[in-house]
Amino acid sequence: MDPAVPAAITPETFSFISLFLRADWVVKSVMTGLALSSLWSWTVIIDKFFRFSVLNGQADKFENQVSSGRSLEDIAAEAGERPKHALPRMLQGALREWRDARGKGLSTDSQAAFLIQRIDRVLDTTIAREAQRVEDGLGSLAIVATASPFIGLFGTVWGIMNAFQEIAIQKNTNLAVVAPSIAEALFATAIGLIAAIPAYVAYNKFSTDASRYTGRLEGFADDLSTAIQRRLADRA
């Protein structure tokens, strides 16, 4: 047995806990920061998963009510004064503008056109606010996905520098001497990838879900505008 090779090296030496505890403060800081970033990204992922499930489920239910042939006024009244979902808020906003304009009279085509413009603005405002709300948190996923690999790489480079310093100090190029230090360094990159990959996949998925949900709201807004125009045509 080579006396220059440490006899204390065992399989447990390369366990995750041992690698973390043996690392210097820089690599520990990198690992801790990446672990917290991963925890935060998973919090956002779980929140977005259930939020989109609930939003789409509520949208399906409300769209079924609208397509059932019932009066839009009755459906809007059943939604309550301050509905949480965007679709009933859009319906109530459009009907509010319709009632206000009808109370003031719609005697000319210009007044009817102005009513449609007002309704479109109300619907666009609701869509913009809802889109911003559903996209909240996606920016943090993007940051974790893009920055984590580089932060982990920094920890790896720092750890390898320490490994080379250890080689120079001990004047021993035996791999067993520096294997723990190299393992610590590579562990930082592994944690960076563990944090980045789920965040990257989730960011792309939820960005697509947000775009689809916004498109769904825009489609509902077009249907509402068409319904109001149909009412105006019937009054002509």
C-alpha atoms as a printed R data frame, in Angstrom:
    type eleno elety resid chain resno       x      y       z
1   ATOM     1    CA   MET     A     1   0.000  0.000   0.000
2   ATOM     2    CA   ASP     A     2   1.314  3.416  -0.967
3   ATOM     3    CA   PRO     A     3   1.893  5.391   2.239
4   ATOM     4    CA   ALA     A     4   1.166  8.645   0.400
5   ATOM     5    CA   VAL     A     5  -2.387  7.540  -0.239
6   ATOM     6    CA   PRO     A     6  -4.743  8.477   2.622
7   ATOM     7    CA   ALA     A     7  -6.092  5.360   4.293
8   ATOM     8    CA   ALA     A     8  -9.272  7.117   5.418
9   ATOM     9    CA   ILE     A     9 -10.827  7.212   1.943
10  ATOM    10    CA   THR     A    10 -13.922  4.997   1.865
11  ATOM    11    CA   PRO     A    11 -17.132  4.954  -0.191
12  ATOM    12    CA   GLU     A    12 -18.694  7.146   2.513
13  ATOM    13    CA   THR     A    13 -16.062  9.773   1.734
14  ATOM    14    CA   PHE     A    14 -17.922 10.494  -1.508
15  ATOM    15    CA   SER     A    15 -21.428 10.667  -0.052
16  ATOM    16    CA   PHE     A    16 -23.336 13.894  -0.680
17  ATOM    17    CA   ILE     A    17 -23.221 14.930   2.965
18  ATOM    18    CA   SER     A    18 -19.496 14.238   3.274
19  ATOM    19    CA   LEU     A    19 -18.752 16.137   0.080
20  ATOM    20    CA   PHE     A    20 -20.698 19.134   1.348
21  ATOM    21    CA   LEU     A    21 -19.205 19.144   4.843
22  ATOM    22    CA   ARG     A    22 -15.650 18.781   3.560
23  ATOM    23    CA   ALA     A    23 -15.927 21.583   0.986
24  ATOM    24    CA   ASP     A    24 -14.513 25.031   1.717
25  ATOM    25    CA   TRP     A    25 -16.771 27.994   2.409
26  ATOM    26    CA   VAL     A    26 -16.910 29.177  -1.210
27  ATOM    27    CA   VAL     A    27 -18.075 25.843  -2.576
28  ATOM    28    CA   LYS     A    28 -20.433 25.429   0.384
29  ATOM    29    CA   SER     A    29 -21.938 28.826  -0.391
30  ATOM    30    CA   VAL     A    30 -22.420 27.828  -4.014
31  ATOM    31    CA   MET     A    31 -24.044 24.539  -3.061
32  ATOM    32    CA   THR     A    32 -26.306 26.177  -0.479
33  ATOM    33    CA   GLY     A    33 -27.389 28.903  -2.888
34  ATOM    34    CA   LEU     A    34 -28.154 26.374  -5.614
35  ATOM    35    CA   ALA     A    35 -30.112 24.186  -3.207
36  ATOM    36    CA   LEU     A    36 -32.214 27.166  -2.098
37  ATOM    37    CA   SER     A    37 -32.758 28.169  -5.723
38  ATOM    38    CA   SER     A    38 -33.917 24.660  -6.533
39  ATOM    39    CA   LEU     A    39 -36.286 24.687  -3.566
40  ATOM    40    CA   TRP     A    40 -37.717 28.035  -4.664
41  ATOM    41    CA   SER     A    41 -38.160 26.880  -8.258
42  ATOM    42    CA   TRP     A    42 -40.011 23.760  -7.111
43  ATOM    43    CA   THR     A    43 -42.295 25.959  -5.017
44  ATOM    44    CA   VAL     A    44 -43.122 27.971  -8.131
45  ATOM    45    CA   ILE     A    45 -43.534 24.805 -10.205
46  ATOM    46    CA   ILE     A    46 -46.019 23.237  -7.791
47  ATOM    47    CA   ASP     A    47 -47.941 26.513  -7.453
48  ATOM    48    CA   LYS     A    48 -48.169 26.980 -11.219
49  ATOM    49    CA   PHE     A    49 -49.213 23.386 -11.817
50  ATOM    50    CA   PHE     A    50 -52.207 23.609  -9.492
51  ATOM    51    CA   ARG     A    51 -53.026 27.197 -10.508
52  ATOM    52    CA   PHE     A    52 -53.274 26.395 -14.198
53  ATOM    53    CA   SER     A    53 -55.296 23.268 -13.434
54  ATOM    54    CA   VAL     A    54 -57.773 25.306 -11.398
55  ATOM    55    CA   LEU     A    55 -57.949 28.171 -13.903
56  ATOM    56    CA   ASN     A    56 -58.587 25.889 -16.861
57  ATOM    57    CA   GLY     A    57 -61.133 23.864 -14.916
58  ATOM    58    CA   GLN     A    58 -63.042 27.011 -13.966
59  ATOM    59    CA   ALA     A    59 -62.819 28.281 -17.541
60  ATOM    60    CA   ASP     A    60 -64.268 25.010 -18.871
61  ATOM    61    CA   LYS     A    61 -67.165 25.220 -16.442
62  ATOM    62    CA   PHE     A    62 -67.946 28.859 -17.227
63  ATOM    63    CA   GLU     A    63 -67.688 28.389 -20.981
64  ATOM    64    CA   ASN     A    64 -70.131 25.493 -20.728
65  ATOM    65    CA   GLN     A    65 -72.569 27.781 -18.917
66  ATOM    66    CA   VAL     A    66 -72.228 30.463 -21.583
67  ATOM    67    CA   SER     A    67 -72.716 27.966 -24.412
68  ATOM    68    CA   SER     A    68 -75.769 26.419 -22.731
69  ATOM    69    CA   GLY     A    69 -78.047 29.049 -24.268
70  ATOM    70    CA   ARG     A    70 -78.937 30.756 -21.001
71  ATOM    71    CA   SER     A    71 -79.117 34.522 -20.716
72  ATOM    72    CA   LEU     A    72 -75.735 36.163 -20.337
73  ATOM    73    CA   GLU     A    73 -77.204 38.441 -17.671
74  ATOM    74    CA   ASP     A    74 -78.272 35.450 -15.577
75  ATOM    75    CA   ILE     A    75 -74.847 33.820 -15.875
76  ATOM    76    CA   ALA     A    76 -73.119 37.075 -14.932
77  ATOM    77    CA   ALA     A    77 -75.408 37.497 -11.911
78  ATOM    78    CA   GLU     A    78 -74.673 33.959 -10.693
79  ATOM    79    CA   ALA     A    79 -70.934 34.688 -10.766
80  ATOM    80    CA   GLY     A    80 -71.325 37.186  -7.890
81  ATOM    81    CA   GLU     A    81 -70.210 40.763  -7.497
82  ATOM    82    CA   ARG     A    82 -66.452 40.139  -7.524
83  ATOM    83    CA   PRO     A    83 -65.646 36.851  -9.269
84  ATOM    84    CA   LYS     A    84 -62.066 35.656  -9.015
85  ATOM    85    CA   HIS     A    85 -61.890 34.158 -12.484
86  ATOM    86    CA   ALA     A    86 -61.230 36.397 -15.475
87  ATOM    87    CA   LEU     A    87 -64.034 35.077 -17.716
88  ATOM    88    CA   PRO     A    88 -66.968 36.142 -15.521
89  ATOM    89    CA   ARG     A    89 -65.227 39.467 -14.882
90  ATOM    90    CA   MET     A    90 -64.967 39.979 -18.626
91  ATOM    91    CA   LEU     A    91 -68.624 39.107 -19.097
92  ATOM    92    CA   GLN     A    92 -69.729 41.456 -16.335
93  ATOM    93    CA   GLY     A    93 -67.563 44.275 -17.710
94  ATOM    94    CA   ALA     A    94 -68.980 43.891 -21.218
95  ATOM    95    CA   LEU     A    95 -72.575 43.776 -19.963
96  ATOM    96    CA   ARG     A    96 -71.963 46.819 -17.753
97  ATOM    97    CA   GLU     A    97 -70.844 48.839 -20.748
98  ATOM    98    CA   TRP     A    98 -73.821 47.545 -22.698
99  ATOM    99    CA   ARG     A    99 -76.303 48.594 -20.020
100 ATOM   100    CA   ASP     A   100 -74.721 52.029 -19.642
101 ATOM   101    CA   ALA     A   101 -74.804 52.665 -23.381
102 ATOM   102    CA   ARG     A   102 -78.342 51.362 -23.725
103 ATOM   103    CA   GLY     A   103 -79.508 53.615 -20.895
104 ATOM   104    CA   LYS     A   104 -78.055 56.655 -22.682
105 ATOM   105    CA   GLY     A   105 -79.482 55.555 -26.005
106 ATOM   106    CA   LEU     A   106 -77.906 54.063 -29.109
107 ATOM   107    CA   SER     A   107 -79.437 56.052 -31.917
108 ATOM   108    CA   THR     A   108 -76.502 56.287 -34.338
109 ATOM   109    CA   ASP     A   109 -73.948 53.951 -35.834
110 ATOM   110    CA   SER     A   110 -71.109 56.016 -34.359
111 ATOM   111    CA   GLN     A   111 -72.485 55.489 -30.856
112 ATOM   112    CA   ALA     A   112 -72.681 51.744 -31.485
113 ATOM   113    CA   ALA     A   113 -69.115 51.706 -32.799
114 ATOM   114    CA   PHE     A   114 -67.930 53.675 -29.768
115 ATOM   115    CA   LEU     A   115 -69.636 51.122 -27.502
116 ATOM   116    CA   ILE     A   116 -67.771 48.263 -29.181
117 ATOM   117    CA   GLN     A   117 -64.489 50.139 -28.720
118 ATOM   118    CA   ARG     A   118 -65.199 50.687 -25.036
119 ATOM   119    CA   ILE     A   119 -66.039 47.028 -24.539
120 ATOM   120    CA   ASP     A   120 -62.871 45.975 -26.353
121 ATOM   121    CA   ARG     A   121 -60.774 48.231 -24.114
122 ATOM   122    CA   VAL     A   122 -62.386 46.817 -20.977
123 ATOM   123    CA   LEU     A   123 -61.778 43.258 -22.159
124 ATOM   124    CA   ASP     A   124 -58.193 43.997 -23.236
125 ATOM   125    CA   THR     A   125 -57.432 45.508 -19.828
126 ATOM   126    CA   THR     A   126 -58.770 42.437 -18.041
127 ATOM   127    CA   ILE     A   127 -56.784 40.132 -20.318
128 ATOM   128    CA   ALA     A   128 -53.565 42.092 -19.773
129 ATOM   129    CA   ARG     A   129 -53.928 41.990 -15.991
130 ATOM   130    CA   GLU     A   130 -54.767 38.300 -15.987
131 ATOM   131    CA   ALA     A   131 -51.839 37.486 -18.281
132 ATOM   132    CA   GLN     A   132 -49.489 39.332 -15.958
133 ATOM   133    CA   ARG     A   133 -50.898 37.445 -12.987
134 ATOM   134    CA   VAL     A   134 -50.519 33.972 -14.508
135 ATOM   135    CA   GLU     A   135 -46.995 34.768 -15.713
136 ATOM   136    CA   ASP     A   136 -45.900 35.874 -12.254
137 ATOM   137    CA   GLY     A   137 -43.054 33.634 -11.081
138 ATOM   138    CA   LEU     A   138 -41.932 32.532 -14.538
139 ATOM   139    CA   GLY     A   139 -39.118 35.062 -14.426
140 ATOM   140    CA   SER     A   140 -37.613 33.368 -11.373
141 ATOM   141    CA   LEU     A   141 -37.747 30.012 -13.163
142 ATOM   142    CA   ALA     A   142 -35.908 31.551 -16.105
143 ATOM   143    CA   ILE     A   143 -33.221 32.962 -13.811
144 ATOM   144    CA   VAL     A   144 -32.705 29.619 -12.057
145 ATOM   145    CA   ALA     A   145 -32.630 27.755 -15.378
146 ATOM   146    CA   THR     A   146 -30.040 30.018 -16.966
147 ATOM   147    CA   ALA     A   147 -27.849 30.989 -14.003
148 ATOM   148    CA   SER     A   148 -27.614 27.730 -12.030
149 ATOM   149    CA   PRO     A   149 -25.270 25.868 -14.422
150 ATOM   150    CA   PHE     A   150 -22.833 28.791 -14.460
151 ATOM   151    CA   ILE     A   151 -22.943 29.195 -10.686
152 ATOM   152    CA   GLY     A   152 -22.303 25.474 -10.322
153 ATOM   153    CA   LEU     A   153 -19.451 25.737 -12.824
154 ATOM   154    CA   PHE     A   154 -17.923 28.508 -10.736
155 ATOM   155    CA   GLY     A   155 -18.001 26.188  -7.707
156 ATOM   156    CA   THR     A   156 -16.391 23.464  -9.785
157 ATOM   157    CA   VAL     A   157 -13.588 25.720 -11.010
158 ATOM   158    CA   TRP     A   158 -12.947 26.935  -7.481
159 ATOM   159    CA   GLY     A   159 -12.849 23.386  -6.155
160 ATOM   160    CA   ILE     A   160 -10.460 22.223  -8.870
161 ATOM   161    CA   MET     A   161  -8.184 25.155  -8.073
162 ATOM   162    CA   ASN     A   162  -8.096 23.918  -4.483
163 ATOM   163    CA   ALA     A   163  -7.316 20.419  -5.737
164 ATOM   164    CA   PHE     A   164  -4.317 21.699  -7.700
165 ATOM   165    CA   GLN     A   165  -3.145 23.630  -4.666
166 ATOM   166    CA   GLU     A   166  -3.337 20.411  -2.653
167 ATOM   167    CA   ILE     A   167  -1.250 18.622  -5.289
168 ATOM   168    CA   ALA     A   168   1.366 21.368  -5.144
169 ATOM   169    CA   ILE     A   169   1.475 21.395  -1.341
170 ATOM   170    CA   GLN     A   170   1.708 17.618  -0.946
171 ATOM   171    CA   LYS     A   171   3.863 17.210  -4.075
172 ATOM   172    CA   ASN     A   172   1.901 14.086  -4.886
173 ATOM   173    CA   THR     A   173   0.064 13.551  -8.182
174 ATOM   174    CA   ASN     A   174  -1.707 10.413  -6.984
175 ATOM   175    CA   LEU     A   175  -5.384 10.683  -7.921
176 ATOM   176    CA   ALA     A   176  -6.471  9.345  -4.553
177 ATOM   177    CA   VAL     A   177  -4.975 12.416  -2.900
178 ATOM   178    CA   VAL     A   178  -7.105 14.896  -4.819
179 ATOM   179    CA   ALA     A   179 -10.107 12.701  -5.648
180 ATOM   180    CA   PRO     A   180 -12.225 14.022  -2.738
181 ATOM   181    CA   SER     A   181 -11.526 17.646  -3.705
182 ATOM   182    CA   ILE     A   182 -12.349 16.964  -7.349
183 ATOM   183    CA   ALA     A   183 -15.544 15.180  -6.286
184 ATOM   184    CA   GLU     A   184 -16.548 18.224  -4.221
185 ATOM   185    CA   ALA     A   185 -15.968 20.456  -7.219
186 ATOM   186    CA   LEU     A   186 -17.991 18.266  -9.580
187 ATOM   187    CA   PHE     A   187 -20.743 17.984  -6.984
188 ATOM   188    CA   ALA     A   188 -21.275 21.751  -7.280
189 ATOM   189    CA   THR     A   189 -21.895 21.392 -11.020
190 ATOM   190    CA   ALA     A   190 -24.256 18.478 -10.368
191 ATOM   191    CA   ILE     A   191 -26.321 20.583  -7.976
192 ATOM   192    CA   GLY     A   192 -26.398 23.369 -10.549
193 ATOM   193    CA   LEU     A   193 -27.806 21.002 -13.161
194 ATOM   194    CA   ILE     A   194 -30.286 19.555 -10.672
195 ATOM   195    CA   ALA     A   195 -31.563 23.075 -10.067
196 ATOM   196    CA   ALA     A   196 -31.487 24.180 -13.699
197 ATOM   197    CA   ILE     A   197 -33.070 21.263 -15.573
198 ATOM   198    CA   PRO     A   198 -36.484 21.195 -13.793
199 ATOM   199    CA   ALA     A   199 -36.635 24.998 -13.870
200 ATOM   200    CA   TYR     A   200 -35.888 25.034 -17.605
201 ATOM   201    CA   VAL     A   201 -38.493 22.379 -18.423
202 ATOM   202    CA   ALA     A   202 -41.097 24.014 -16.178
203 ATOM   203    CA   TYR     A   203 -40.437 27.477 -17.610
204 ATOM   204    CA   ASN     A   204 -41.072 26.277 -21.154
205 ATOM   205    CA   LYS     A   205 -44.176 24.330 -20.150
206 ATOM   206    CA   PHE     A   206 -45.770 27.078 -18.099
207 ATOM   207    CA   SER     A   207 -44.891 29.740 -20.668
208 ATOM   208    CA   THR     A   208 -46.822 27.676 -23.206
209 ATOM   209    CA   ASP     A   209 -49.680 27.207 -20.730
210 ATOM   210    CA   ALA     A   210 -49.788 30.953 -20.058
211 ATOM   211    CA   SER     A   211 -49.888 31.721 -23.783
212 ATOM   212    CA   ARG     A   212 -52.692 29.219 -24.316
213 ATOM   213    CA   TYR     A   213 -54.654 30.612 -21.391
214 ATOM   214    CA   THR     A   214 -54.223 34.179 -22.659
215 ATOM   215    CA   GLY     A   215 -55.354 33.023 -26.099
216 ATOM   216    CA   ARG     A   216 -58.378 31.452 -24.473
217 ATOM   217    CA   LEU     A   217 -59.270 34.769 -22.844
218 ATOM   218    CA   GLU     A   218 -58.804 36.586 -26.139
219 ATOM   219    CA   GLY     A   219 -61.094 34.103 -27.874
220 ATOM   220    CA   PHE     A   220 -63.746 34.608 -25.201
221 ATOM   221    CA   ALA     A   221 -63.384 38.373 -25.606
222 ATOM   222    CA   ASP     A   222 -63.974 38.047 -29.357
223 ATOM   223    CA   ASP     A   223 -67.101 35.988 -28.687
224 ATOM   224    CA   LEU     A   224 -68.395 38.622 -26.266
225 ATOM   225    CA   SER     A   225 -67.755 41.400 -28.745
226 ATOM   226    CA   THR     A   226 -69.576 39.423 -31.424
227 ATOM   227    CA   ALA     A   227 -72.528 38.836 -29.092
228 ATOM   228    CA   ILE     A   228 -72.782 42.577 -28.353
229 ATOM   229    CA   GLN     A   229 -72.596 43.388 -32.051
230 ATOM   230    CA   ARG     A   230 -75.377 40.873 -32.674
231 ATOM   231    CA   ARG     A   231 -77.512 42.610 -30.073
232 ATOM   232    CA   LEU     A   232 -76.863 45.947 -31.741
233 ATOM   233    CA   ALA     A   233 -77.833 44.500 -35.099
234 ATOM   234    CA   ASP     A   234 -81.065 43.123 -33.646
235 ATOM   235    CA   ARG     A   235 -81.963 46.582 -32.315
236 ATOM   236    CA   ALA     A   236 -81.407 48.227 -35.676
